[in-house]
């Protein structure tokens, strides 16, 4: 049987997920959609040629009898409300990052899920499904590098809109790295500091760009991350793990090398959808399969909570300029 999915939020990421489920993946179908802009929701239904009902709001969609599972791809501040409603309805829910905009909101979700006594939430940390990151994870877990000592990373975007402000470099951009490094290293964070180098002339007045985030893990690994969201030249994700016995470097996306007009060149991607398209497919298929079997295995509410705690401290470090301590509570046995 096909999993009947309802999507809350049909903006860029919601429309992209709906297209993938409809045109590329198996075992799931879109039967319900909603958005704060209902005309946009209707347009997505028409564009994808799906027989899906457009609901007035997310609560009505979650309550619909024909919806087996929910995807929350709406504006971040609405995530907590809709995830909690899905848990209350006993329906599995895929929530794009962030799980909630505050650590407190994530705690509410964890409490509800534990009360339900069943894992119902998968968080959209898709880098765990990227083939390059999985190769790095295998190298670390198999001890091919020895113990990890240092991580060098960068998250670069060609540009960002005017509504993107300084804290969003953490909550909207670095949030992926905050989850990825915990997963890669099987470790948690101990402290954070944020430094502001010379500001690029391409950044508007409300965002400090670039930023350098310095993290220390409980096991003593030192991490430096460059967040540069107006780099202009492309969408560029970099990661090196330095170990006792060697270095693992994240593979570059496949591209055609040209020798032409006295130059040798490779294309640099400008779009996150192209960079992580395959990872999105694997991630969403894992959610559909997990709903079908009754066992979700992807990033959990606890992972969303851990990233939110670290993110909140990084924003505090942006404001203070100092080294801020990160205190992680003990993981409940429910998420072991």
PDB file of C-alpha atoms in Angstrom, residues 99 103 106-107 109-111 113-114 119-123 125 128 178-179 182 186-188 298-310 327-336:
ATOM      1  CA  UNK A  99      12.753  21.034  14.457  1.00  0.00           C
ATOM      2  CA  UNK A 103      15.751  24.422  22.334  1.00  0.00           C
ATOM      3  CA  UNK A 106      12.432  20.948  20.876  1.00  0.00           C
ATOM      4  CA  UNK A 107      12.045  19.821  24.500  1.00  0.00           C
ATOM      5  CA  UNK A 109       8.420  17.808  21.084  1.00  0.00           C
ATOM      6  CA  UNK A 110      10.663  15.283  22.855  1.00  0.00           C
ATOM      7  CA  UNK A 111       8.309  15.158  25.835  1.00  0.00           C
ATOM      8  CA  UNK A 113       7.078  11.834  21.604  1.00  0.00           C
ATOM      9  CA  UNK A 114       8.211  10.015  24.734  1.00  0.00           C
ATOM     10  CA  UNK A 119       9.288   7.386  17.468  1.00  0.00           C
ATOM     11  CA  UNK A 120       7.137   9.519  15.198  1.00  0.00           C
ATOM     12  CA  UNK A 121       9.551  12.273  14.129  1.00  0.00           C
ATOM     13  CA  UNK A 122      12.292  12.410  11.506  1.00  0.00           C
ATOM     14  CA  UNK A 123      14.235  15.666  11.151  1.00  0.00           C
ATOM     15  CA  UNK A 125      19.184  16.707   8.262  1.00  0.00           C
ATOM     16  CA  UNK A 128      23.599  12.195   6.691  1.00  0.00           C
ATOM     17  CA  UNK A 178      25.982  21.304  13.823  1.00  0.00           C
ATOM     18  CA  UNK A 179      24.127  18.058  13.190  1.00  0.00           C
ATOM     19  CA  UNK A 182      27.858  15.261  15.900  1.00  0.00           C
ATOM     20  CA  UNK A 186      29.789  10.447  17.418  1.00  0.00           C
ATOM     21  CA  UNK A 187      30.426  13.295  19.839  1.00  0.00           C
ATOM     22  CA  UNK A 188      28.751  16.312  21.439  1.00  0.00           C
ATOM     23  CA  UNK A 298      16.477   8.852  10.426  1.00  0.00           C
ATOM     24  CA  UNK A 299      17.641  11.847  12.503  1.00  0.00           C
ATOM     25  CA  UNK A 300      15.486  12.010  15.614  1.00  0.00           C
ATOM     26  CA  UNK A 301      13.894  14.708  17.752  1.00  0.00           C
ATOM     27  CA  UNK A 302      16.901  14.357  20.032  1.00  0.00           C
ATOM     28  CA  UNK A 303      19.206  15.215  17.132  1.00  0.00           C
ATOM     29  CA  UNK A 304      17.085  18.274  16.407  1.00  0.00           C
ATOM     30  CA  UNK A 305      17.250  19.244  20.073  1.00  0.00           C
ATOM     31  CA  UNK A 306      21.031  18.808  20.277  1.00  0.00           C
ATOM     32  CA  UNK A 307      21.538  20.992  17.200  1.00  0.00           C
ATOM     33  CA  UNK A 308      19.187  23.624  18.639  1.00  0.00           C
ATOM     34  CA  UNK A 309      21.096  23.759  21.940  1.00  0.00           C
ATOM     35  CA  UNK A 310      24.390  24.250  20.113  1.00  0.00           C
ATOM     36  CA  UNK A 327      25.795  21.946  28.231  1.00  0.00           C
ATOM     37  CA  UNK A 328      23.993  18.958  26.780  1.00  0.00           C
ATOM     38  CA  UNK A 329      21.530  17.037  28.975  1.00  0.00           C
ATOM     39  CA  UNK A 330      21.820  13.280  29.193  1.00  0.00           C
ATOM     40  CA  UNK A 331      20.197  11.523  26.263  1.00  0.00           C
ATOM     41  CA  UNK A 332      16.982   9.694  27.282  1.00  0.00           C
ATOM     42  CA  UNK A 333      17.037   5.923  26.844  1.00  0.00           C
ATOM     43  CA  UNK A 334      14.085   6.356  24.443  1.00  0.00           C
ATOM     44  CA  UNK A 335      16.531   7.782  21.855  1.00  0.00           C
ATOM     45  CA  UNK A 336      19.396   5.372  22.494  1.00  0.00           C
TER      46      UNK A 336
END
